[in-house]
Amino acid sequence: MENKFVFAKEIVKEAGDYILAHMQEELHIERKSSPTDLVTRLDKEVQNFLVDRIRSHYPDDQFCAEEGCLRASVGYGSVWVIDPIDGTNNFVAQGEDFAIMVAYFENGVGQFGIIYDVMKDHCYHGGGAFQACLNEEPLPNFKDKPLRDFLIASNAGMLETNAWGVAELANASLGVRIYGSAAISFSKILSGQLLTYITYLQPWDYAAASIIGESLGYQIVTLTGEPVDFQTRQPIMMVPTDKLAEIQSYIYERK
Ligand code: 2AM
Ligand code: CA
């Protein structure tokens, strides 16, 4: 597994270098499921690069990846979950606050995750048998504080409508941050800078963070408190296990 983890970090770094080398060129922006759901030619090229490199080293491995139709279930065999660019709207509009995410599973068990903030050259990696680190530095285990002393993250739409009571949780916290990227939001939880991130996400948006975070005292659950399914878009939150009950006292479906 050590070799696979080292290999994965190398190809993610190479993919980041590819983005840096090409991000000033024409991006060929297209809209997918909605006017704000963007994809560029670099999303597709980076995914193809990662999948091709993994396939050439590990021909029997399977994929669940955002662009196109690779939709293996993480429950069986050796499966890579890939988001080539998370925060594509930030990438297009700001040229920063986006990340490459890769997670690797064997028979449903997360082995490692990688979140690479390309512009900051910050690589969050580890989980499973590997220590969770930011570049070479170990990441801290969750340290408890009162809710009032923590910032939280969500998305603008859920705050606006108080979906699932997110606005009520926000009012009881130190404040809300909206980063426009699941990867960037999760990386701030992993660094101890945010308490929780509450939003609707696809499996490739949360797989890496779930594996890295588990080793530091965090879990990703649906907003009804169930395990995430790694298959469909779901309302989810990443929370410290120590704070789950307190956060759940705010987060429930208002009917
Ligand atoms: P993406 O950039 O990889 O698409 C904010 O938009 C965050 O939610 C991003 O991390 C984005 O991932 C994710 N997201 C998931 N589903 C989305 C959707 N249908 N439209 C826009 N963003 C989505
Ligand atoms: Ca993406």
GROMACS .gro file of C-alpha atoms and ligand atoms in nm:
model
  279
    1MET     CA    1   0.000   0.000   0.000
    2GLU     CA    2   0.292   0.233   0.074
    3ASN     CA    3   0.396   0.216  -0.294
    4LYS     CA    4   0.046   0.292  -0.415
    5PHE     CA    5   0.020   0.590  -0.179
    6VAL     CA    6   0.355   0.730  -0.296
    7PHE     CA    7   0.252   0.673  -0.660
    8ALA     CA    8  -0.081   0.849  -0.600
    9LYS     CA    9   0.086   1.156  -0.447
   10GLU     CA   10   0.329   1.174  -0.739
   11ILE     CA   11   0.062   1.166  -1.009
   12VAL     CA   12  -0.155   1.420  -0.824
   13LYS     CA   13   0.146   1.656  -0.807
   14GLU     CA   14   0.208   1.599  -1.181
   15ALA     CA   15  -0.158   1.674  -1.250
   16GLY     CA   16  -0.121   1.999  -1.054
   17ASP     CA   17   0.184   2.092  -1.262
   18TYR     CA   18  -0.023   2.021  -1.575
   19ILE     CA   19  -0.293   2.262  -1.456
   20LEU     CA   20  -0.034   2.532  -1.379
   21ALA     CA   21   0.119   2.490  -1.725
   22HIS     CA   22  -0.214   2.518  -1.910
   23MET     CA   23  -0.451   2.731  -1.702
   24GLN     CA   24  -0.380   3.052  -1.895
   25GLU     CA   25  -0.492   2.889  -2.223
   26GLU     CA   26  -0.850   2.879  -2.359
   27LEU     CA   27  -1.048   2.667  -2.108
   28HIS     CA   28  -1.349   2.573  -2.329
   29ILE     CA   29  -1.600   2.625  -2.046
   30GLU     CA   30  -1.924   2.422  -2.071
   31ARG     CA   31  -2.232   2.402  -1.848
   32LYS     CA   32  -2.347   2.065  -1.717
   33SER     CA   33  -2.653   2.009  -1.494
   34SER     CA   34  -2.720   2.381  -1.427
   35PRO     CA   35  -2.594   2.730  -1.525
   36THR     CA   36  -2.353   2.722  -1.227
   37ASP     CA   37  -2.227   2.365  -1.280
   38LEU     CA   38  -1.920   2.426  -1.499
   39VAL     CA   39  -1.664   2.199  -1.662
   40THR     CA   40  -1.352   2.299  -1.857
   41ARG     CA   41  -1.123   2.112  -2.089
   42LEU     CA   42  -0.871   2.093  -1.799
   43ASP     CA   43  -1.119   1.905  -1.577
   44LYS     CA   44  -1.143   1.641  -1.851
   45GLU     CA   45  -0.772   1.639  -1.938
   46VAL     CA   46  -0.665   1.608  -1.573
   47GLN     CA   47  -0.908   1.323  -1.514
   48ASN     CA   48  -0.787   1.142  -1.828
   49PHE     CA   49  -0.426   1.194  -1.720
   50LEU     CA   50  -0.490   1.046  -1.373
   51VAL     CA   51  -0.698   0.754  -1.499
   52ASP     CA   52  -0.447   0.669  -1.775
   53ARG     CA   53  -0.153   0.678  -1.535
   54ILE     CA   54  -0.331   0.460  -1.278
   55ARG     CA   55  -0.450   0.214  -1.545
   56SER     CA   56  -0.098   0.173  -1.684
   57HIS     CA   57   0.033   0.082  -1.335
   58TYR     CA   58  -0.270  -0.101  -1.197
   59PRO     CA   59  -0.470  -0.240  -1.492
   60ASP     CA   60  -0.725  -0.424  -1.275
   61ASP     CA   61  -0.827  -0.122  -1.065
   62GLN     CA   62  -1.167   0.046  -1.109
   63PHE     CA   63  -1.276   0.412  -1.108
   64CYS     CA   64  -1.548   0.642  -0.986
   65ALA     CA   65  -1.468   0.981  -1.139
   66GLU     CA   66  -1.669   1.299  -1.192
   67GLU     CA   67  -1.634   1.363  -1.566
   68GLY     CA   68  -1.780   1.101  -1.800
   69CYS     CA   69  -1.923   0.765  -1.702
   70LEU     CA   70  -1.675   0.592  -1.470
   71ARG     CA   71  -1.901   0.493  -1.181
   72ALA     CA   72  -1.752   0.191  -1.000
   73SER     CA   73  -1.893   0.118  -0.655
   74VAL     CA   74  -1.631   0.158  -0.380
   75GLY     CA   75  -1.769  -0.152  -0.208
   76TYR     CA   76  -1.589  -0.412  -0.421
   77GLY     CA   77  -1.228  -0.448  -0.536
   78SER     CA   78  -0.969  -0.172  -0.577
   79VAL     CA   79  -1.141   0.157  -0.658
   80TRP     CA   80  -1.004   0.507  -0.718
   81VAL     CA   81  -1.244   0.798  -0.661
   82ILE     CA   82  -1.135   1.108  -0.852
   83ASP     CA   83  -1.241   1.472  -0.873
   84PRO     CA   84  -0.993   1.623  -1.121
   85ILE     CA   85  -1.080   1.983  -1.028
   86ASP     CA   86  -1.300   2.055  -0.729
   87GLY     CA   87  -1.418   2.415  -0.721
   88THR     CA   88  -1.429   2.455  -1.098
   89ASN     CA   89  -1.620   2.784  -1.060
   90ASN     CA   90  -1.338   2.924  -0.843
   91PHE     CA   91  -1.088   2.790  -1.096
   92VAL     CA   92  -1.265   2.969  -1.383
   93ALA     CA   93  -1.352   3.293  -1.203
   94GLN     CA   94  -1.057   3.336  -0.966
   95GLY     CA   95  -0.775   3.102  -1.067
   96GLU     CA   96  -0.740   2.980  -0.707
   97ASP     CA   97  -0.921   2.795  -0.427
   98PHE     CA   98  -0.966   2.477  -0.630
   99ALA     CA   99  -0.810   2.135  -0.568
  100ILE     CA  100  -0.749   1.790  -0.711
  101MET     CA  101  -0.896   1.508  -0.500
  102VAL     CA  102  -0.815   1.138  -0.511
  103ALA     CA  103  -0.934   0.865  -0.273
  104TYR     CA  104  -0.848   0.495  -0.285
  105PHE     CA  105  -1.064   0.209  -0.150
  106GLU     CA  106  -1.020  -0.168  -0.121
  107ASN     CA  107  -1.341  -0.366  -0.073
  108GLY     CA  108  -1.517  -0.064   0.074
  109VAL     CA  109  -1.239   0.036   0.315
  110GLY     CA  110  -1.073   0.374   0.256
  111GLN     CA  111  -0.694   0.330   0.229
  112PHE     CA  112  -0.584   0.690   0.174
  113GLY     CA  113  -0.703   1.027   0.051
  114ILE     CA  114  -0.530   1.320  -0.119
  115ILE     CA  115  -0.651   1.681  -0.147
  116TYR     CA  116  -0.412   1.903  -0.343
  117ASP     CA  117  -0.464   2.281  -0.336
  118VAL     CA  118  -0.265   2.347  -0.653
  119MET     CA  119  -0.213   2.724  -0.622
  120LYS     CA  120  -0.099   2.709  -0.258
  121ASP     CA  121   0.100   2.387  -0.318
  122HIS     CA  122  -0.074   2.243  -0.010
  123CYS     CA  123  -0.119   1.867  -0.020
  124TYR     CA  124  -0.341   1.711   0.248
  125HIS     CA  125  -0.283   1.338   0.248
  126GLY     CA  126  -0.312   1.023   0.455
  127GLY     CA  127  -0.578   0.827   0.638
  128GLY     CA  128  -0.607   0.450   0.668
  129ALA     CA  129  -0.261   0.323   0.769
  130PHE     CA  130  -0.101   0.660   0.692
  131GLN     CA  131  -0.060   0.961   0.917
  132ALA     CA  132  -0.271   1.256   0.806
  133CYS     CA  133  -0.040   1.539   0.698
  134LEU     CA  134  -0.036   1.879   0.530
  135ASN     CA  135   0.271   1.851   0.307
  136GLU     CA  136   0.524   1.702   0.554
  137GLU     CA  137   0.357   1.827   0.875
  138PRO     CA  138   0.118   1.604   1.075
  139LEU     CA  139  -0.235   1.746   1.096
  140PRO     CA  140  -0.384   1.800   1.444
  141ASN     CA  141  -0.648   1.576   1.599
  142PHE     CA  142  -0.977   1.756   1.660
  143LYS     CA  143  -0.961   1.980   1.967
  144ASP     CA  144  -1.292   2.064   2.130
  145LYS     CA  145  -1.406   2.420   2.206
  146PRO     CA  146  -1.749   2.577   2.261
  147LEU     CA  147  -1.960   2.604   1.942
  148ARG     CA  148  -1.951   2.984   1.979
  149ASP     CA  149  -1.573   2.979   1.921
  150PHE     CA  150  -1.588   2.787   1.590
  151LEU     CA  151  -1.645   2.904   1.232
  152ILE     CA  152  -1.863   2.680   1.015
  153ALA     CA  153  -1.899   2.642   0.635
  154SER     CA  154  -2.197   2.574   0.412
  155ASN     CA  155  -2.327   2.690   0.076
  156ALA     CA  156  -2.509   3.018   0.009
  157GLY     CA  157  -2.838   2.858  -0.096
  158MET     CA  158  -2.879   2.652   0.221
  159LEU     CA  159  -2.801   2.951   0.443
  160GLU     CA  160  -3.044   3.173   0.257
  161THR     CA  161  -3.334   2.933   0.308
  162ASN     CA  162  -3.220   2.794   0.645
  163ALA     CA  163  -3.228   2.448   0.485
  164TRP     CA  164  -3.186   2.180   0.753
  165GLY     CA  165  -3.147   2.461   1.011
  166VAL     CA  166  -2.802   2.563   0.881
  167ALA     CA  167  -2.876   2.931   0.954
  168GLU     CA  168  -2.965   2.846   1.315
  169LEU     CA  169  -2.637   2.660   1.360
  170ALA     CA  170  -2.460   2.957   1.199
  171ASN     CA  171  -2.620   3.196   1.448
  172ALA     CA  172  -2.493   2.989   1.740
  173SER     CA  173  -2.138   2.974   1.598
  174LEU     CA  174  -1.864   3.236   1.550
  175GLY     CA  175  -1.969   3.283   1.187
  176VAL     CA  176  -2.006   3.129   0.843
  177ARG     CA  177  -1.755   3.095   0.560
  178ILE     CA  178  -1.847   3.001   0.202
  179TYR     CA  179  -1.544   2.888   0.002
  180GLY     CA  180  -1.711   2.756  -0.318
  181SER     CA  181  -1.510   2.435  -0.306
  182ALA     CA  182  -1.573   2.121  -0.105
  183ALA     CA  183  -1.199   2.045  -0.108
  184ILE     CA  184  -1.102   2.385   0.034
  185SER     CA  185  -1.377   2.365   0.297
  186PHE     CA  186  -1.271   2.015   0.404
  187SER     CA  187  -0.904   2.116   0.414
  188LYS     CA  188  -0.991   2.390   0.663
  189ILE     CA  189  -1.167   2.135   0.885
  190LEU     CA  190  -0.863   1.906   0.861
  191SER     CA  191  -0.642   2.201   0.965
  192GLY     CA  192  -0.862   2.276   1.269
  193GLN     CA  193  -0.982   2.609   1.124
  194LEU     CA  194  -1.348   2.513   1.074
  195LEU     CA  195  -1.589   2.304   1.281
  196THR     CA  196  -1.808   2.160   1.006
  197TYR     CA  197  -1.906   2.187   0.638
  198ILE     CA  198  -2.270   2.129   0.546
  199THR     CA  199  -2.382   2.099   0.184
  200TYR     CA  200  -2.504   1.873  -0.098
  201LEU     CA  201  -2.222   1.667  -0.251
  202GLN     CA  202  -2.131   1.384  -0.486
  203PRO     CA  203  -1.904   1.096  -0.372
  204TRP     CA  204  -1.591   1.236  -0.545
  205ASP     CA  205  -1.644   1.562  -0.355
  206TYR     CA  206  -1.616   1.399  -0.011
  207ALA     CA  207  -1.434   1.063  -0.049
  208ALA     CA  208  -1.078   1.187   0.013
  209ALA     CA  209  -1.179   1.408   0.308
  210SER     CA  210  -1.373   1.122   0.467
  211ILE     CA  211  -1.066   0.895   0.470
  212ILE     CA  212  -0.818   1.161   0.588
  213GLY     CA  213  -1.061   1.301   0.846
  214GLU     CA  214  -1.146   0.967   1.005
  215SER     CA  215  -0.791   0.941   1.143
  216LEU     CA  216  -0.823   1.284   1.309
  217GLY     CA  217  -1.161   1.239   1.482
  218TYR     CA  218  -1.401   1.350   1.206
  219GLN     CA  219  -1.673   1.170   1.014
  220ILE     CA  220  -1.890   1.251   0.713
  221VAL     CA  221  -2.257   1.165   0.758
  222THR     CA  222  -2.579   1.256   0.581
  223LEU     CA  223  -2.791   1.529   0.736
  224THR     CA  224  -3.020   1.257   0.871
  225GLY     CA  225  -2.719   1.105   1.049
  226GLU     CA  226  -2.677   0.802   0.820
  227PRO     CA  227  -2.350   0.683   0.669
  228VAL     CA  228  -2.292   0.842   0.325
  229ASP     CA  229  -2.359   0.609   0.028
  230PHE     CA  230  -2.057   0.692  -0.196
  231GLN     CA  231  -2.298   0.664  -0.492
  232THR     CA  232  -2.544   0.952  -0.514
  233ARG     CA  233  -2.556   1.326  -0.446
  234GLN     CA  234  -2.660   1.364  -0.081
  235PRO     CA  235  -2.697   1.636   0.183
  236ILE     CA  236  -2.391   1.573   0.401
  237MET     CA  237  -2.179   1.720   0.678
  238MET     CA  238  -1.826   1.661   0.796
  239VAL     CA  239  -1.825   1.680   1.175
  240PRO     CA  240  -1.598   1.597   1.466
  241THR     CA  241  -1.737   1.282   1.627
  242ASP     CA  242  -1.713   1.461   1.966
  243LYS     CA  243  -1.948   1.736   1.840
  244LEU     CA  244  -2.189   1.525   1.633
  245ALA     CA  245  -2.473   1.523   1.887
  246GLU     CA  246  -2.449   1.899   1.951
  247ILE     CA  247  -2.449   1.980   1.578
  248GLN     CA  248  -2.736   1.737   1.515
  249SER     CA  249  -2.945   1.925   1.771
  250TYR     CA  250  -2.952   2.212   1.514
  251ILE     CA  251  -2.939   2.015   1.187
  252TYR     CA  252  -3.261   1.834   1.109
  253GLU     CA  253  -3.515   1.857   0.829
  254ARG     CA  254  -3.778   2.132   0.887
  255LYS     CA  255  -4.103   2.011   0.737
  2562AM     P1  256  -1.713   2.081  -0.839
  2562AM     O1  257  -1.648   2.215  -0.846
  2562AM     O2  258  -1.617   1.966  -0.847
  2562AM     O3  259  -1.829   2.066  -0.932
  2562AM     C1  260  -1.948   2.429  -0.465
  2562AM     O4  261  -2.006   2.440  -0.589
  2562AM     C2  262  -1.901   2.288  -0.438
  2562AM     O5  263  -2.006   2.193  -0.455
  2562AM     C3  264  -1.790   2.242  -0.527
  2562AM     O6  265  -1.702   2.164  -0.450
  2562AM     C4  266  -1.860   2.161  -0.634
  2562AM     O7  267  -1.777   2.063  -0.691
  2562AM     C5  268  -1.969   2.095  -0.550
  2562AM     N1  269  -2.085   2.052  -0.627
  2562AM     C6  270  -2.142   1.930  -0.619
  2562AM     N2  271  -2.247   1.921  -0.698
  2562AM     C7  272  -2.260   2.042  -0.763
  2562AM     C8  273  -2.353   2.096  -0.859
  2562AM     N3  274  -2.454   2.024  -0.908
  2562AM     N4  275  -2.337   2.225  -0.900
  2562AM     C9  276  -2.235   2.300  -0.852
  2562AM     N5  277  -2.145   2.254  -0.761
  2562AM    C10  278  -2.158   2.126  -0.715
  257CA      CA  279  -1.499   1.866  -1.020
   0.00000   0.00000   0.00000
